[in-house]
């Protein structure tokens, strides 16, 4: 009986989310065609209820179903991050979707179910659960990327994401089968025990399996050289969906990776720490260097998302609790600044012959729409990591974790990279404040976009000036 | 007598054919078929290990993999159709509107 209660507590948040998701599907049918954004608002309310009901408190651990599923503070913090990403995306997307004629309830329902998948990914203590969660998230993301069916680019992004995503999942799975074959189990705790016992330490099967698995993971977090899908997908997807996709799935993939490598692969750290250190350096440097050359701001933000994944990987290879706490904090801050930037990007309309998101569209915006320019400036400065904004706090924590792990060289490369990144973020603000407008550009900040960017700006400033509250939020995390 | 190694070699061959198919073929449907081939190689592996280890875990995993593959097929084919409606092609080389 006690066992049953433990099982129930470990899966309670996911059960609640499933029920709420099904209710959302029903609500979608019941709302009028022009009021589909109500579905999204109900989704926000449901997430709030779930967040209030499922807080495990500090130190609470509910491990159920034969050590397959864990609900603890770590799962909860990441759930809050996903919920915030959903909330901001929903609020900011209404005008964009209405404008493109794709304001449908499915957008919000699919996003809601993708969060369910992410929760399973983060809570998983078993590769089966992890795989099912990953695919729930990934399939929802393919649909979101191709959501604007009338537009060539969106379909293209969906197809590309689908092919590469399914390819990387298959790779991950094939690796899992070898790990299963060599260790005889799919459970993280048992894999760790088998690896610790040294029976399979030099086993080629395990090594091949782990390398295939880590390659699959690298695809999911868009680490260089497995990143080639990311720019096209983020550029082609509808802007609010792209904002969501750069934030939530990445945070989920990182959280799942943290669980897997810190618990299951802890004895095999010698194998994956050097691998991921190299990937981190490559990812940061490549993402930043290519972003320098971009003239489309959406594509530039896509490359910046790649480089941010590189910074987060530093926290992963630090191999200490500070590292994953810094990743959680970074993901949280990244939600506010990146979704804010994508929301503002989504409402920009160029009436000339060039694309809406071209750098030239930003020229002279400061005179015409000072509030818009100010918001964009704050997001860009924060993404660049300029103190005292939130992005700086995130980077600082990550580099501190690397210092503590005696990986000073990695922190130095990270700091050099964020100096490099300043150039392309600053370029947007220079266009806004110092260049003369070339095209007729419209940037009407509607009510919902205003609320989202306002929340984003306030949070970016708040985290920057009073970081303690947020550092406390992640301080007690343990995998 | 078939041993574990036979099955592993078979699945490795099928997986390689799948990877090569995704990388070389340019027709999206064929690429998708190659992806399914990769997943089937995974299933063979799981079944072989499951029977070798005398455990049910691997076989349960197969059911999940098959269910997910079916869901993926539904979404993937729908995406191909919406792409085809926009561009009248499912050749991977021709979908290149976005270039940095």
Coordinates of C-alpha atoms in Angstrom, one line a residue:
Chain A
X1 CA 0.0 0.0 0.0
X2 CA 2.8 2.3 0.9
X3 CA 4.4 1.4 -2.4
X4 CA 1.3 2.3 -4.2
X5 CA 1.2 5.8 -2.6
X6 CA 4.8 6.3 -3.5
X7 CA 4.2 5.4 -7.1
X8 CA 1.2 7.7 -7.2
X9 CA 3.1 10.6 -5.8
X10 CA 6.0 10.2 -8.3
X11 CA 3.6 10.2 -11.3
X12 CA 1.0 12.6 -9.9
X13 CA 2.2 15.8 -11.8
X14 CA 2.3 14.0 -15.1
X15 CA -1.2 12.5 -14.5
X16 CA -2.5 15.9 -13.7
X17 CA -0.9 17.4 -16.8
X18 CA -2.4 14.6 -19.0
X19 CA -5.9 15.2 -17.6
X20 CA -5.5 19.0 -18.1
X21 CA -4.2 18.4 -21.6
X22 CA -7.2 16.3 -22.5
X23 CA -9.5 19.0 -21.1
X24 CA -7.7 21.5 -23.3
X25 CA -8.5 19.4 -26.4
X26 CA -12.2 19.6 -25.4
X27 CA -12.0 23.3 -24.7
X28 CA -10.5 23.8 -28.1
X29 CA -13.6 22.4 -29.7
X30 CA -15.9 24.5 -27.5
X31 CA -14.3 27.9 -28.2
X32 CA -15.3 30.2 -31.1
X33 CA -13.0 30.4 -34.0
X34 CA -11.8 33.9 -33.4
X35 CA -11.2 33.3 -29.6
X36 CA -8.8 30.4 -29.8
X37 CA -6.3 32.2 -27.6
X38 CA -8.6 31.3 -24.7
X39 CA -7.3 27.7 -25.0
X40 CA -3.8 29.1 -24.4
X41 CA -5.0 31.1 -21.4
X42 CA -6.6 28.0 -19.9
X43 CA -3.4 26.2 -20.4
X44 CA -1.6 28.8 -18.4
X45 CA -4.1 28.4 -15.6
X46 CA -3.7 24.6 -15.6
X47 CA 0.1 25.0 -15.4
X48 CA -0.3 27.3 -12.5
X49 CA -2.5 24.8 -10.7
X50 CA -0.1 22.0 -11.4
X51 CA 2.8 24.1 -10.2
X52 CA 1.0 24.9 -7.0
X53 CA -0.1 21.3 -6.2
X54 CA 3.0 19.5 -7.0
X55 CA 5.8 21.4 -5.2
X56 CA 7.9 18.7 -3.6
X57 CA 9.5 21.1 -1.1
X58 CA 13.2 21.1 -0.5
X59 CA 14.6 17.6 -0.1
X60 CA 11.3 15.9 -1.1
X61 CA 12.0 12.8 -3.2
X62 CA 9.3 10.5 -4.7
X63 CA 10.8 7.6 -6.5
X64 CA 8.2 5.3 -7.8
X65 CA 7.5 2.4 -10.3
X66 CA 10.5 0.3 -9.4
X67 CA 12.9 3.2 -9.5
X68 CA 11.7 4.4 -12.9
X69 CA 10.3 7.8 -12.2
X70 CA 11.4 10.5 -9.9
X71 CA 9.6 13.7 -8.7
X72 CA 11.9 15.9 -6.7
X73 CA 13.1 19.5 -6.6
X74 CA 15.1 19.1 -9.7
X75 CA 12.1 17.9 -11.8
X76 CA 10.0 20.7 -10.2
X77 CA 12.4 23.5 -11.0
X78 CA 12.6 22.4 -14.6
X79 CA 8.8 22.0 -14.7
X80 CA 8.6 25.7 -13.6
X81 CA 11.0 26.7 -16.4
X82 CA 8.8 24.9 -19.0
X83 CA 5.7 26.4 -17.6
X84 CA 7.2 29.9 -17.8
X85 CA 8.2 29.3 -21.4
X86 CA 4.7 28.2 -22.2
X87 CA 3.2 31.2 -20.4
X88 CA 5.4 33.8 -22.2
X89 CA 5.0 32.1 -25.6
X90 CA 1.3 31.9 -25.3
X91 CA 0.9 35.5 -24.2
X92 CA 3.2 36.8 -26.9
X93 CA 1.9 34.6 -29.8
X94 CA -1.7 35.8 -30.0
X95 CA -1.1 38.7 -32.3
X96 CA 1.5 37.0 -34.5
X97 CA -0.8 33.9 -35.0
X98 CA -3.8 36.1 -35.8
X99 CA -1.8 38.1 -38.3
X100 CA -0.6 35.0 -40.1
X101 CA -4.1 33.4 -40.0
X102 CA -3.0 30.4 -37.9
X103 CA -4.6 31.2 -34.6
X104 CA -5.7 27.7 -33.8
X105 CA -6.2 25.9 -30.5
X106 CA -3.9 23.1 -31.6
X107 CA -0.9 25.5 -31.2
X108 CA -1.5 25.7 -27.5
X109 CA -2.6 22.1 -27.0
X110 CA 0.5 20.7 -28.8
X111 CA 2.7 23.0 -26.7
X112 CA 1.0 21.8 -23.6
X113 CA 1.5 18.1 -24.4
X114 CA 5.1 18.8 -25.4
X115 CA 5.6 20.0 -21.8
X116 CA 4.2 16.7 -20.6
X117 CA 6.9 14.9 -22.6
X118 CA 9.6 17.2 -21.2
X119 CA 8.4 16.4 -17.7
X120 CA 8.8 12.7 -18.3
X121 CA 12.3 13.3 -19.8
X122 CA 13.4 15.2 -16.7
X123 CA 11.8 12.8 -14.2
X124 CA 13.0 9.6 -15.9
X125 CA 15.2 7.3 -14.1
X126 CA 14.9 4.6 -16.7
X127 CA 15.8 4.8 -20.4
X128 CA 12.4 3.5 -21.5
X129 CA 10.6 6.4 -19.8
X130 CA 13.2 8.8 -21.0
X131 CA 12.7 7.7 -24.6
X132 CA 8.9 7.9 -24.5
X133 CA 9.1 11.4 -23.0
X134 CA 11.7 12.5 -25.5
X135 CA 9.5 11.4 -28.4
X136 CA 6.4 13.0 -27.0
X137 CA 8.3 16.2 -26.9
X138 CA 10.0 15.8 -30.2
X139 CA 6.9 14.9 -32.2
X140 CA 5.0 17.9 -30.8
X141 CA 8.0 20.1 -31.8
X142 CA 7.9 18.8 -35.4
X143 CA 4.3 19.9 -35.6
X144 CA 5.0 23.3 -34.1
X145 CA 7.9 23.9 -36.5
X146 CA 5.6 23.1 -39.5
X147 CA 2.6 24.8 -38.0
X148 CA 2.2 27.5 -40.7
X149 CA 1.2 25.1 -43.4
X150 CA 0.6 27.9 -46.0
X151 CA 4.2 29.0 -45.8
X152 CA 6.9 27.2 -47.6
X153 CA 9.6 28.0 -45.0
X154 CA 7.6 26.6 -42.1
X155 CA 6.9 23.3 -43.9
X156 CA 10.5 23.1 -44.8
X157 CA 11.5 23.7 -41.2
X158 CA 9.1 21.0 -40.1
X159 CA 10.4 18.4 -42.5
X160 CA 14.0 19.2 -41.8
X161 CA 13.4 19.0 -38.0
X162 CA 11.5 15.7 -38.5
X163 CA 14.2 14.0 -40.5
X164 CA 17.1 15.1 -38.3
X165 CA 15.1 14.6 -35.1
X166 CA 14.1 11.0 -36.0
X167 CA 17.6 10.2 -37.2
X168 CA 19.1 11.4 -33.9
X169 CA 16.5 9.5 -31.9
X170 CA 17.3 6.3 -33.8
X171 CA 21.0 6.8 -33.1
X172 CA 20.2 7.4 -29.4
X173 CA 18.0 4.2 -29.3
X174 CA 20.7 2.1 -31.0
X175 CA 23.1 3.2 -28.4
X176 CA 20.6 2.4 -25.7
X177 CA 20.3 -1.2 -27.0
X178 CA 24.0 -1.7 -26.6
X179 CA 24.1 -0.2 -23.1
X180 CA 21.2 -2.5 -22.3
X181 CA 22.9 -5.5 -23.8
X182 CA 26.1 -4.9 -21.9
X183 CA 24.7 -3.9 -18.5
X184 CA 21.5 -6.0 -18.6
X185 CA 19.4 -3.1 -17.4
X186 CA 17.8 0.2 -18.5
X187 CA 17.7 1.7 -15.1
X188 CA 20.0 4.7 -14.3
X189 CA 20.9 3.5 -10.8
X190 CA 21.6 -0.1 -11.9
X191 CA 23.6 1.0 -14.9
X192 CA 25.7 3.1 -12.5
X193 CA 26.2 0.1 -10.2
X194 CA 27.2 -2.2 -13.1
X195 CA 29.7 0.4 -14.4
X196 CA 31.0 0.9 -10.9
X197 CA 31.7 -2.8 -10.4
X198 CA 34.1 -2.6 -13.3
X199 CA 32.9 -5.7 -15.0
X200 CA 32.2 -3.9 -18.2
X201 CA 34.5 -0.9 -17.9
X202 CA 36.6 -1.8 -20.9
X203 CA 33.8 -3.4 -22.7
X204 CA 33.6 -2.2 -26.3
X205 CA 29.9 -2.8 -26.4
X206 CA 29.3 -0.3 -23.6
X207 CA 31.7 2.2 -25.2
X208 CA 30.1 2.1 -28.6
X209 CA 26.6 2.3 -27.0
X210 CA 27.6 5.3 -24.9
X211 CA 29.2 7.1 -27.9
X212 CA 26.1 6.6 -30.0
X213 CA 23.9 7.8 -27.1
X214 CA 25.9 10.9 -26.5
X215 CA 25.9 11.7 -30.2
X216 CA 22.1 11.5 -30.1
X217 CA 22.1 13.8 -27.2
X218 CA 24.4 16.2 -28.9
X219 CA 22.0 16.4 -31.8
X220 CA 19.1 17.2 -29.4
X221 CA 21.0 20.1 -27.7
X222 CA 22.3 21.3 -31.1
X223 CA 26.0 20.9 -30.2
X224 CA 28.5 21.5 -33.1
X225 CA 29.1 19.5 -35.3
X226 CA 25.6 18.1 -34.9
X227 CA 23.9 21.5 -35.2
X228 CA 23.1 21.8 -38.9
X229 CA 19.4 21.5 -38.5
X230 CA 19.1 24.3 -35.9
X231 CA 19.4 27.5 -37.9
X232 CA 17.0 26.4 -40.7
X233 CA 14.5 25.1 -38.2
X234 CA 14.5 28.1 -36.0
X235 CA 14.4 30.5 -39.0
X236 CA 11.6 28.7 -40.7
X237 CA 9.3 28.0 -37.7
X238 CA 6.7 30.5 -36.8
X239 CA 8.5 33.1 -34.6
X240 CA 6.7 32.3 -31.3
X241 CA 7.2 28.6 -31.8
X242 CA 10.9 29.3 -32.6
X243 CA 11.2 31.2 -29.3
X244 CA 9.7 28.2 -27.5
X245 CA 11.8 25.7 -29.3
X246 CA 15.1 27.5 -28.5
X247 CA 14.2 27.5 -24.8
X248 CA 12.1 24.6 -23.5
X249 CA 13.2 21.5 -25.4
X250 CA 16.8 22.6 -24.9
X251 CA 16.3 23.0 -21.2
X252 CA 14.6 19.6 -21.1
X253 CA 17.4 17.9 -23.1
X254 CA 20.0 19.4 -20.8
X255 CA 18.1 18.3 -17.7
X256 CA 17.7 14.8 -19.0
X257 CA 21.3 14.7 -20.0
X258 CA 22.3 15.9 -16.5
X259 CA 20.3 13.1 -14.9
X260 CA 21.7 10.5 -17.2
X261 CA 25.4 11.5 -17.0
X262 CA 25.5 12.4 -13.3
X263 CA 23.7 9.3 -12.1
X264 CA 24.2 6.5 -14.7
X265 CA 27.5 7.6 -16.2
X266 CA 29.2 9.0 -13.0
X267 CA 31.6 6.1 -12.9
X268 CA 32.4 6.6 -16.6
X269 CA 33.2 10.3 -16.3
X270 CA 36.6 9.8 -17.9
X271 CA 34.8 8.9 -21.2
X272 CA 32.3 11.7 -21.6
X273 CA 33.9 14.7 -19.8
X274 CA 36.6 15.2 -22.4
X275 CA 34.2 14.6 -25.2
X276 CA 31.7 17.2 -24.0
X277 CA 34.5 19.7 -23.2
X278 CA 35.6 19.6 -26.8
X279 CA 32.0 19.9 -28.0
X280 CA 31.4 22.9 -25.6
X281 CA 34.3 24.8 -27.0
X282 CA 33.3 24.0 -30.6
X283 CA 29.7 24.9 -30.0
X284 CA 30.4 28.2 -28.4
X285 CA 33.0 29.3 -30.9
X286 CA 31.3 28.1 -34.1
X287 CA 27.9 29.5 -33.0
X288 CA 29.3 32.9 -32.3
X289 CA 31.5 33.1 -35.4
X290 CA 28.7 32.2 -37.8
X291 CA 26.3 34.5 -36.0
X292 CA 28.7 37.4 -36.8
X293 CA 28.0 36.9 -40.5
X294 CA 24.2 36.8 -40.4
X295 CA 22.1 39.6 -41.8
X296 CA 18.8 38.1 -40.8
X297 CA 18.2 38.7 -37.1
X298 CA 16.1 35.5 -36.6
X299 CA 18.9 33.4 -38.1
X300 CA 21.4 35.3 -35.9
X301 CA 19.3 34.4 -32.8
X302 CA 19.3 30.8 -34.0
X303 CA 23.1 30.8 -34.1
X304 CA 23.2 32.6 -30.8
X305 CA 21.0 29.8 -29.4
X306 CA 23.6 27.3 -30.5
X307 CA 26.4 29.3 -28.7
X308 CA 24.2 29.5 -25.6
X309 CA 24.0 25.7 -25.6
X310 CA 27.8 25.7 -25.6
X311 CA 27.9 27.9 -22.5
X312 CA 25.4 25.5 -20.8
X313 CA 27.6 22.6 -21.7
X314 CA 30.4 24.1 -19.6
X315 CA 28.1 23.6 -16.6
X316 CA 27.6 20.0 -17.6
X317 CA 31.3 19.1 -17.8
X318 CA 32.1 20.8 -14.5
X319 CA 30.8 17.6 -12.8
X320 CA 29.8 19.4 -9.6
X321 CA 26.4 20.4 -8.2
X322 CA 27.2 24.0 -8.9
X323 CA 27.4 23.1 -12.6
X324 CA 23.8 21.8 -12.9
X325 CA 22.4 24.4 -10.6
X326 CA 24.0 27.0 -12.9
X327 CA 22.4 25.3 -15.9
X328 CA 19.0 25.4 -14.2
X329 CA 19.5 29.1 -13.5
X330 CA 20.7 29.8 -17.0
X331 CA 17.7 28.0 -18.6
X332 CA 15.4 30.1 -16.4
X333 CA 17.0 33.4 -17.4
X334 CA 17.2 32.3 -21.0
X335 CA 13.4 31.8 -21.0
X336 CA 12.8 35.5 -20.2
X337 CA 15.4 37.0 -22.5
X338 CA 15.0 34.8 -25.5
X339 CA 11.3 34.5 -25.6
X340 CA 11.1 38.3 -25.0
X341 CA 13.4 38.9 -28.0
X342 CA 11.5 36.5 -30.3
X343 CA 8.2 38.1 -29.3
X344 CA 9.5 41.5 -30.3
X345 CA 10.9 40.1 -33.4
X346 CA 7.6 38.6 -34.3
X347 CA 5.7 41.9 -34.4
X348 CA 8.1 43.6 -36.8
X349 CA 6.7 44.1 -40.3
X350 CA 8.7 45.4 -43.2
X351 CA 6.6 46.9 -45.9
X352 CA 9.5 47.0 -48.4
X353 CA 10.8 44.2 -50.5
X354 CA 13.1 42.6 -47.9
X355 CA 12.2 40.0 -45.3
X356 CA 10.7 41.2 -42.0
X357 CA 13.6 40.0 -39.9
X358 CA 16.4 41.6 -41.9
X359 CA 18.8 43.7 -40.0
X360 CA 17.9 46.7 -42.2
X361 CA 14.3 46.5 -40.8
X362 CA 15.7 47.6 -37.5
X363 CA 17.2 50.8 -38.8
X364 CA 15.9 53.9 -37.2
X365 CA 13.4 52.1 -35.0
X366 CA 14.4 54.0 -31.9
X367 CA 12.9 57.3 -33.2
X368 CA 9.8 55.7 -34.5
X369 CA 9.0 53.3 -31.7
X370 CA 11.2 54.1 -28.7
X371 CA 9.6 51.6 -26.3
X372 CA 10.1 48.7 -28.8
X373 CA 13.7 49.7 -29.3
X374 CA 14.4 50.0 -25.6
X375 CA 12.9 46.5 -25.0
X376 CA 15.0 45.0 -27.8
X377 CA 18.1 46.8 -26.4
X378 CA 17.6 45.3 -23.0
X379 CA 17.1 41.7 -24.4
X380 CA 20.1 42.1 -26.7
X381 CA 22.3 43.4 -23.8
X382 CA 21.2 40.6 -21.6
X383 CA 21.8 37.9 -24.2
X384 CA 25.3 39.4 -24.7
X385 CA 25.8 39.0 -20.9
X386 CA 26.5 42.6 -20.1
X387 CA 26.3 43.4 -16.3
X388 CA 24.1 44.1 -14.5
X389 CA 21.5 42.3 -16.6
X390 CA 20.2 38.7 -16.1
X391 CA 22.3 37.1 -18.8
X392 CA 25.5 38.2 -17.0
X393 CA 24.3 36.4 -13.8
X394 CA 23.7 33.2 -15.7
X395 CA 27.1 33.2 -17.4
X396 CA 28.8 34.2 -14.2
X397 CA 27.4 31.2 -12.4
X398 CA 28.4 28.8 -15.2
X399 CA 31.9 30.1 -15.3
X400 CA 32.2 29.9 -11.5
X401 CA 31.2 26.3 -11.6
X402 CA 33.9 25.7 -14.2
X403 CA 36.5 27.5 -12.0
X404 CA 35.5 25.3 -9.1
X405 CA 36.0 22.2 -11.1
X406 CA 39.6 23.5 -12.0
X407 CA 38.6 24.0 -15.6
X408 CA 39.8 27.5 -15.8
X409 CA 40.7 27.2 -19.5
X410 CA 37.0 26.4 -20.3
X411 CA 35.8 29.5 -18.4
X412 CA 38.4 31.7 -20.2
X413 CA 37.2 30.4 -23.6
X414 CA 33.6 31.0 -22.5
X415 CA 34.4 34.6 -21.4
X416 CA 36.3 35.3 -24.7
X417 CA 33.3 34.0 -26.6
X418 CA 30.8 36.2 -24.8
X419 CA 33.0 39.2 -25.6
X420 CA 32.9 38.1 -29.3
X421 CA 29.1 37.7 -29.1
X422 CA 28.7 41.3 -28.0
X423 CA 29.5 42.4 -31.6
X424 CA 26.5 40.9 -33.2
X425 CA 24.1 41.7 -30.4
X426 CA 25.3 45.3 -30.4
X427 CA 24.9 45.6 -34.1
X428 CA 21.1 45.3 -33.8
X429 CA 21.0 48.1 -31.3
X430 CA 23.3 50.2 -33.4
X431 CA 21.0 49.8 -36.3
X432 CA 18.1 50.8 -34.1
X433 CA 19.6 53.9 -32.6
X434 CA 22.1 55.3 -35.1
X435 CA 21.1 54.3 -38.6
X436 CA 18.6 56.0 -40.8
X437 CA 15.6 54.0 -41.8
X438 CA 15.7 52.5 -45.3
X439 CA 12.4 50.9 -45.5
X440 CA 8.9 51.6 -44.2
X441 CA 8.7 49.4 -41.1
X442 CA 5.7 48.8 -38.9
X443 CA 6.1 47.6 -35.3
X444 CA 2.8 47.8 -33.5
X445 CA 3.2 46.4 -30.0
X446 CA -0.2 44.9 -29.3
X447 CA -1.5 44.2 -25.9
X448 CA -0.4 40.6 -25.5
X449 CA 3.0 41.2 -27.0
X450 CA 3.4 44.2 -24.7
X451 CA 2.6 42.1 -21.6
X452 CA 5.1 39.4 -22.6
X453 CA 8.0 41.8 -23.4
X454 CA 7.1 43.8 -20.3
X455 CA 7.4 40.6 -18.1
X456 CA 10.6 39.7 -19.9
X457 CA 12.2 43.1 -19.4
X458 CA 11.1 43.3 -15.7
X459 CA 12.4 39.9 -15.0
X460 CA 15.7 40.5 -16.8
X461 CA 16.3 43.6 -14.8
X462 CA 15.1 42.0 -11.6
X463 CA 17.3 39.0 -11.9
X464 CA 20.2 41.3 -12.8
X465 CA 19.8 43.5 -9.7
X466 CA 18.5 41.0 -7.2
X467 CA 20.0 37.7 -8.2
X468 CA 19.8 36.2 -4.7
X469 CA 16.1 35.2 -5.0
X470 CA 16.7 33.2 -8.1
X471 CA 20.0 31.7 -7.0
X472 CA 18.1 30.5 -3.9
X473 CA 15.5 29.0 -6.2
X474 CA 18.0 26.6 -7.6
X475 CA 20.5 26.4 -4.7
X476 CA 19.1 23.2 -3.2
X477 CA 18.9 21.2 -6.4
X478 CA 20.3 17.7 -6.3
X479 CA 20.0 15.1 -9.1
Chain B
X1 CA 22.7 -22.7 -34.4
X2 CA 22.1 -18.9 -34.3
X3 CA 23.9 -17.1 -31.6
X4 CA 23.6 -13.6 -30.2
X5 CA 26.4 -12.4 -32.5
X6 CA 24.4 -13.3 -35.6
X7 CA 21.5 -11.1 -34.5
X8 CA 23.9 -8.3 -33.6
X9 CA 25.6 -8.4 -37.0
X10 CA 22.3 -8.5 -38.8
X11 CA 21.0 -5.5 -36.9
X12 CA 24.2 -3.6 -37.4
X13 CA 24.0 -4.2 -41.1
X14 CA 20.3 -3.1 -41.2
X15 CA 21.2 0.0 -39.2
X16 CA 24.0 0.9 -41.5
X17 CA 21.8 0.5 -44.5
X18 CA 19.3 2.9 -42.8
X19 CA 22.0 5.5 -42.0
X20 CA 23.4 5.3 -45.5
X21 CA 19.8 5.6 -46.9
X22 CA 19.1 8.8 -44.9
X23 CA 22.4 10.3 -45.9
X24 CA 22.5 9.4 -49.6
X25 CA 18.9 9.2 -50.8
X26 CA 17.3 12.5 -51.7
X27 CA 13.6 11.4 -51.9
X28 CA 12.0 12.3 -48.6
X29 CA 9.8 9.2 -48.6
X30 CA 12.8 6.9 -49.1
X31 CA 14.7 8.8 -46.4
X32 CA 11.8 8.1 -44.1
X33 CA 11.7 4.5 -45.0
X34 CA 15.4 4.3 -44.1
X35 CA 14.6 5.9 -40.8
X36 CA 12.1 3.1 -40.2
X37 CA 14.8 0.6 -41.1
X38 CA 17.0 2.1 -38.4
X39 CA 14.3 1.7 -35.8
X40 CA 13.8 -1.9 -36.9
X41 CA 17.5 -2.6 -36.4
X42 CA 17.0 -1.3 -32.9
X43 CA 14.1 -3.7 -32.3
X44 CA 16.1 -6.7 -33.5
X45 CA 18.9 -5.7 -31.2
X46 CA 16.5 -5.4 -28.2
X47 CA 14.9 -8.7 -29.0
X48 CA 18.2 -10.4 -29.3
X49 CA 19.6 -9.0 -26.0
X50 CA 16.3 -9.6 -24.3
X51 CA 16.3 -13.3 -25.2
X52 CA 20.0 -13.6 -24.4
X53 CA 19.6 -12.0 -21.0
X54 CA 16.4 -13.9 -20.2
X55 CA 14.6 -10.6 -19.4
X56 CA 11.4 -9.1 -20.4
X57 CA 12.6 -5.4 -20.3
X58 CA 13.9 -5.4 -23.8
X59 CA 10.7 -6.8 -25.3
X60 CA 8.6 -4.2 -23.4
X61 CA 10.9 -1.5 -24.9
X62 CA 10.1 -2.9 -28.4
X63 CA 6.4 -2.2 -27.9
X64 CA 7.2 1.4 -27.0
X65 CA 9.5 1.8 -29.9
X66 CA 6.9 0.5 -32.3
X67 CA 4.2 2.8 -30.9
X68 CA 6.4 5.8 -31.1
X69 CA 7.4 4.9 -34.7
X70 CA 3.8 4.8 -35.7
X71 CA 3.1 8.2 -34.2
X72 CA 6.2 9.5 -35.9
X73 CA 5.0 8.2 -39.2
X74 CA 1.7 9.9 -38.9
X75 CA 3.3 13.3 -38.2
X76 CA 6.1 12.9 -40.7
X77 CA 3.9 12.0 -43.6
X78 CA 1.6 14.9 -42.8
X79 CA 4.6 17.2 -42.9
X80 CA 5.6 15.8 -46.2
X81 CA 2.1 16.5 -47.6
X82 CA 2.1 20.1 -46.4
X83 CA 5.5 20.6 -48.0
X84 CA 4.3 19.0 -51.2
X85 CA 1.3 21.3 -51.3
X86 CA 3.7 24.3 -51.0
X87 CA 6.4 23.3 -53.5
X88 CA 5.2 20.3 -55.6
X89 CA 8.4 18.4 -54.7
X90 CA 9.7 16.0 -52.1
X91 CA 13.2 16.1 -53.2
X92 CA 15.5 17.0 -50.3
X93 CA 17.9 18.9 -52.5
X94 CA 15.2 21.3 -53.7
X95 CA 14.1 22.4 -50.2
X96 CA 16.7 25.0 -49.7
X97 CA 15.0 28.3 -49.4
X98 CA 16.9 29.2 -46.2
X99 CA 20.6 29.9 -46.6
X100 CA 22.7 31.9 -44.2

